[in-house]
Amino acid sequence: GDSVTQTEGQVTVSESKSLIINCTYSATSIAYPNLFWYVRYPGEGLQLLLKVITAGQKGSSRGFEATYNKETTSFHLQKASVQESDSAVYYCALSDLMLSGSFNKLTFGAGTRLAVCP
Amino acid sequence: DAGVTQTPRHEVAEKGQTIILKCEPVSGHNDLFWYRQTKIQGLELLSYFRSKSLMEDGGAFKDRFKAEMLNSSFSTLKIQPTEPKDSAVYLCASSRGLISNERLFFGHGTKLSVL
């Protein structure tokens, strides 16, 4: 089946430093699935951070970037300078064909908790 | 705001009990999903509805888990009988379902503890 593997556990970064959270994927139904990063801020529900549906393209939001790399099947999340408000849990996900023929089945990674220290 | 609403936020059950979790999707959304979230497995799909019809269930979750959508604005997830390994956060999500790569809107989840 589909799978998403991302940096495990917690990542601790000092404020204003750079961040990378690794994500690699494997999709069984199609060669180029849609790729997403979702985020859960403390006290809030899971929400979309960014998505990329075309291989080779880069998505960005709130200073975060991720590039869809089909050669390495990766979709790493990066930010040049993190802030305390970025402390959250980040989930990499892919969407693949469902039996219905739509693309809405999301497979998530286990999540990476980001702690930004002042 | 009129996002996805899940109730209750917390549920404590004893082994063998029946529990029902509730979800109200975003108004007008056609797709509804139930996910289970644990630290070990991450998010696992339990059920998927499109326009109230069950399109996919979670395979391994079939025997004690049953999701229903009686109308377009309300869904339930029944776990019967509960087991301690069911302790997890259960997330409901919805989307418009109009195009293939739409974002999902998630509720805050129900944290279930089975003793």
GROMACS .gro file of C-alpha atoms in nm:
model
  233
    1GLY     CA    1   0.000   0.000   0.000
    2ASP     CA    2   0.085   0.367   0.002
    3SER     CA    3   0.329   0.490   0.262
    4VAL     CA    4   0.481   0.813   0.385
    5THR     CA    5   0.793   0.825   0.597
    6GLN     CA    6   0.900   1.143   0.768
    7THR     CA    7   1.145   1.258   1.033
    8GLU     CA    8   1.051   1.076   1.349
    9GLY     CA    9   0.960   1.220   1.686
   10GLN     CA   10   1.051   1.573   1.779
   11VAL     CA   11   1.279   1.829   1.619
   12THR     CA   12   1.406   2.115   1.834
   13VAL     CA   13   1.534   2.427   1.662
   14SER     CA   14   1.640   2.763   1.798
   15GLU     CA   15   1.446   3.066   1.681
   16SER     CA   16   1.576   3.219   1.356
   17LYS     CA   17   1.760   2.899   1.262
   18SER     CA   18   1.679   2.691   0.956
   19LEU     CA   19   1.460   2.381   0.953
   20ILE     CA   20   1.422   2.073   0.739
   21ILE     CA   21   1.175   1.793   0.803
   22ASN     CA   22   1.234   1.499   0.571
   23CYS     CA   23   0.955   1.320   0.390
   24THR     CA   24   0.970   1.033   0.141
   25TYR     CA   25   0.673   0.856  -0.012
   26SER     CA   26   0.563   0.547  -0.198
   27ALA     CA   27   0.238   0.535  -0.398
   28THR     CA   28   0.100   0.211  -0.538
   29SER     CA   29  -0.173   0.327  -0.777
   30ILE     CA   30  -0.014   0.614  -0.966
   31ALA     CA   31   0.339   0.731  -1.036
   32TYR     CA   32   0.284   1.094  -0.938
   33PRO     CA   33   0.050   1.136  -0.643
   34ASN     CA   34  -0.048   1.471  -0.501
   35LEU     CA   35   0.167   1.572  -0.206
   36PHE     CA   36   0.072   1.774   0.100
   37TRP     CA   37   0.199   1.910   0.426
   38TYR     CA   38  -0.058   1.945   0.703
   39VAL     CA   39   0.003   2.112   1.038
   40ARG     CA   40  -0.159   2.101   1.379
   41TYR     CA   41  -0.092   2.403   1.598
   42PRO     CA   42  -0.153   2.365   1.973
   43GLY     CA   43  -0.523   2.370   2.049
   44GLU     CA   44  -0.625   2.369   1.684
   45GLY     CA   45  -0.739   2.110   1.433
   46LEU     CA   46  -0.526   1.969   1.157
   47GLN     CA   47  -0.504   2.209   0.863
   48LEU     CA   48  -0.342   2.225   0.523
   49LEU     CA   49  -0.008   2.404   0.509
   50LEU     CA   50   0.081   2.354   0.143
   51LYS     CA   51   0.029   2.117  -0.146
   52VAL     CA   52   0.200   2.036  -0.476
   53ILE     CA   53   0.030   1.836  -0.747
   54THR     CA   54   0.294   1.852  -1.021
   55ALA     CA   55   0.627   1.675  -1.003
   56GLY     CA   56   0.918   1.918  -1.005
   57GLN     CA   57   0.714   2.207  -0.866
   58LYS     CA   58   0.760   2.383  -0.534
   59GLY     CA   59   0.488   2.481  -0.290
   60SER     CA   60   0.518   2.750  -0.028
   61SER     CA   61   0.316   2.894   0.257
   62ARG     CA   62   0.394   3.094   0.572
   63GLY     CA   63   0.765   3.088   0.485
   64PHE     CA   64   0.773   2.709   0.446
   65GLU     CA   65   0.868   2.546   0.118
   66ALA     CA   66   0.859   2.193  -0.019
   67THR     CA   67   0.966   2.065  -0.360
   68TYR     CA   68   0.809   1.762  -0.525
   69ASN     CA   69   1.108   1.547  -0.628
   70LYS     CA   70   0.999   1.245  -0.828
   71GLU     CA   71   1.351   1.109  -0.872
   72THR     CA   72   1.408   1.072  -0.501
   73THR     CA   73   1.033   1.040  -0.418
   74SER     CA   74   1.079   1.311  -0.157
   75PHE     CA   75   0.888   1.616  -0.040
   76HIS     CA   76   1.101   1.769   0.236
   77LEU     CA   77   0.967   2.068   0.428
   78GLN     CA   78   1.207   2.358   0.477
   79LYS     CA   79   1.210   2.700   0.633
   80ALA     CA   80   1.503   2.939   0.638
   81SER     CA   81   1.424   3.104   0.971
   82VAL     CA   82   1.177   2.953   1.217
   83GLN     CA   83   0.974   3.139   1.477
   84GLU     CA   84   0.827   3.027   1.807
   85SER     CA   85   0.483   3.041   1.649
   86ASP     CA   86   0.590   2.761   1.412
   87SER     CA   87   0.591   2.514   1.702
   88ALA     CA   88   0.342   2.249   1.595
   89VAL     CA   89   0.312   1.896   1.462
   90TYR     CA   90   0.373   1.861   1.089
   91TYR     CA   91   0.238   1.578   0.874
   92CYS     CA   92   0.348   1.485   0.525
   93ALA     CA   93   0.076   1.319   0.315
   94LEU     CA   94   0.000   1.192  -0.031
   95SER     CA   95  -0.327   1.142  -0.209
   96ASP     CA   96  -0.383   0.845  -0.432
   97LEU     CA   97  -0.661   0.690  -0.636
   98MET     CA   98  -0.947   0.549  -0.437
   99LEU     CA   99  -1.183   0.281  -0.556
  100SER     CA  100  -1.426   0.556  -0.649
  101GLY     CA  101  -1.174   0.700  -0.894
  102SER     CA  102  -1.126   1.025  -0.709
  103PHE     CA  103  -0.797   1.136  -0.558
  104ASN     CA  104  -0.906   1.213  -0.209
  105LYS     CA  105  -0.760   0.923  -0.014
  106LEU     CA  106  -0.485   1.071   0.196
  107THR     CA  107  -0.206   0.866   0.346
  108PHE     CA  108  -0.026   1.045   0.626
  109GLY     CA  109   0.316   1.015   0.779
  110ALA     CA  110   0.342   0.968   1.153
  111GLY     CA  111   0.399   1.337   1.218
  112THR     CA  112   0.698   1.539   1.335
  113ARG     CA  113   0.672   1.765   1.637
  114LEU     CA  114   0.862   2.091   1.593
  115ALA     CA  115   0.967   2.277   1.905
  116VAL     CA  116   1.117   2.621   1.847
  117CYS     CA  117   1.319   2.758   2.136
  118PRO     CA  118   1.360   3.130   2.198
  119ASP     CA  119  -1.670   2.929   1.252
  120ALA     CA  120  -1.860   2.665   1.058
  121GLY     CA  121  -1.580   2.414   1.033
  122VAL     CA  122  -1.596   2.043   1.109
  123THR     CA  123  -1.749   1.981   1.451
  124GLN     CA  124  -1.678   1.667   1.647
  125THR     CA  125  -1.834   1.561   1.974
  126PRO     CA  126  -1.748   1.471   2.235
  127ARG     CA  127  -1.393   1.606   2.264
  128HIS     CA  128  -1.306   1.337   2.516
  129GLU     CA  129  -1.458   0.997   2.581
  130VAL     CA  130  -1.367   0.742   2.844
  131ALA     CA  131  -1.505   0.391   2.807
  132GLU     CA  132  -1.460   0.058   2.975
  133LYS     CA  133  -1.363  -0.245   2.773
  134GLY     CA  134  -1.664  -0.396   2.604
  135GLN     CA  135  -1.873  -0.081   2.596
  136THR     CA  136  -2.030   0.068   2.287
  137ILE     CA  137  -1.937   0.425   2.205
  138ILE     CA  138  -2.062   0.657   1.935
  139LEU     CA  139  -1.861   0.947   1.806
  140LYS     CA  140  -2.030   1.227   1.615
  141CYS     CA  141  -1.924   1.456   1.332
  142GLU     CA  142  -2.082   1.748   1.151
  143PRO     CA  143  -1.894   1.829   0.829
  144VAL     CA  144  -1.857   2.171   0.674
  145SER     CA  145  -2.188   2.270   0.521
  146GLY     CA  146  -2.202   2.185   0.152
  147HIS     CA  147  -1.913   1.941   0.157
  148ASN     CA  148  -1.970   1.615  -0.029
  149ASP     CA  149  -1.683   1.405   0.106
  150LEU     CA  150  -1.645   1.292   0.467
  151PHE     CA  151  -1.362   1.093   0.620
  152TRP     CA  152  -1.299   0.925   0.952
  153TYR     CA  153  -0.937   0.877   1.057
  154ARG     CA  154  -0.779   0.723   1.362
  155GLN     CA  155  -0.462   0.880   1.495
  156THR     CA  156  -0.209   0.705   1.717
  157LYS     CA  157   0.153   0.781   1.790
  158ILE     CA  158   0.267   0.453   1.644
  159GLN     CA  159   0.051   0.425   1.332
  160GLY     CA  160  -0.008   0.791   1.264
  161LEU     CA  161  -0.333   0.864   1.076
  162GLU     CA  162  -0.521   0.563   0.944
  163LEU     CA  163  -0.829   0.589   0.724
  164LEU     CA  164  -1.137   0.426   0.875
  165SER     CA  165  -1.414   0.530   0.636
  166TYR     CA  166  -1.483   0.753   0.339
  167PHE     CA  167  -1.826   0.880   0.229
  168ARG     CA  168  -1.914   1.062  -0.088
  169SER     CA  169  -2.258   1.220  -0.097
  170LYS     CA  170  -2.359   1.001   0.199
  171SER     CA  171  -2.258   0.679   0.025
  172LEU     CA  172  -1.987   0.467   0.183
  173MET     CA  173  -1.707   0.451  -0.073
  174GLU     CA  174  -1.437   0.286   0.128
  175ASP     CA  175  -1.405   0.136   0.468
  176GLY     CA  176  -1.087   0.062   0.650
  177GLY     CA  177  -1.049  -0.306   0.580
  178ALA     CA  178  -0.888  -0.409   0.906
  179PHE     CA  179  -1.133  -0.192   1.098
  180LYS     CA  180  -1.450  -0.354   0.964
  181ASP     CA  181  -1.537  -0.591   1.244
  182ARG     CA  182  -1.596  -0.352   1.536
  183PHE     CA  183  -1.606  -0.015   1.363
  184LYS     CA  184  -1.908   0.113   1.178
  185ALA     CA  185  -1.945   0.457   1.029
  186GLU     CA  186  -2.277   0.588   0.908
  187MET     CA  187  -2.396   0.902   0.739
  188LEU     CA  188  -2.770   0.934   0.770
  189ASN     CA  189  -2.781   1.279   0.617
  190SER     CA  190  -2.537   1.516   0.450
  191SER     CA  191  -2.472   1.710   0.769
  192PHE     CA  192  -2.414   1.436   1.024
  193SER     CA  193  -2.204   1.123   1.058
  194THR     CA  194  -2.141   0.877   1.339
  195LEU     CA  195  -1.866   0.630   1.413
  196LYS     CA  196  -1.967   0.341   1.635
  197ILE     CA  197  -1.712   0.119   1.804
  198GLN     CA  198  -1.863  -0.198   1.945
  199PRO     CA  199  -1.730  -0.352   2.161
  200THR     CA  200  -1.443  -0.125   2.258
  201GLU     CA  201  -1.100  -0.262   2.341
  202PRO     CA  202  -0.806  -0.089   2.512
  203LYS     CA  203  -0.617  -0.086   2.181
  204ASP     CA  204  -0.886   0.145   2.043
  205SER     CA  205  -0.751   0.427   2.260
  206ALA     CA  206  -0.662   0.698   2.011
  207VAL     CA  207  -0.775   1.029   1.869
  208TYR     CA  208  -1.050   0.994   1.611
  209LEU     CA  209  -1.056   1.263   1.347
  210CYS     CA  210  -1.336   1.357   1.112
  211ALA     CA  211  -1.263   1.554   0.797
  212SER     CA  212  -1.462   1.684   0.504
  213SER     CA  213  -1.398   1.834   0.163
  214ARG     CA  214  -1.604   1.965  -0.124
  215GLY     CA  215  -1.511   1.666  -0.335
  216LEU     CA  216  -1.537   1.863  -0.658
  217ILE     CA  217  -1.182   1.822  -0.781
  218SER     CA  218  -0.919   1.562  -0.723
  219ASN     CA  219  -0.673   1.740  -0.497
  220GLU     CA  220  -0.886   1.943  -0.264
  221ARG     CA  221  -0.781   2.018   0.089
  222LEU     CA  222  -0.944   1.842   0.378
  223PHE     CA  223  -1.092   2.033   0.667
  224PHE     CA  224  -1.041   1.853   0.996
  225GLY     CA  225  -1.228   1.864   1.323
  226HIS     CA  226  -1.047   1.888   1.657
  227GLY     CA  227  -1.093   1.518   1.710
  228THR     CA  228  -1.232   1.298   1.984
  229LYS     CA  229  -0.980   1.153   2.224
  230LEU     CA  230  -1.095   0.807   2.325
  231SER     CA  231  -0.954   0.627   2.626
  232VAL     CA  232  -1.059   0.266   2.678
  233LEU     CA  233  -0.979   0.125   3.020
   0.00000   0.00000   0.00000
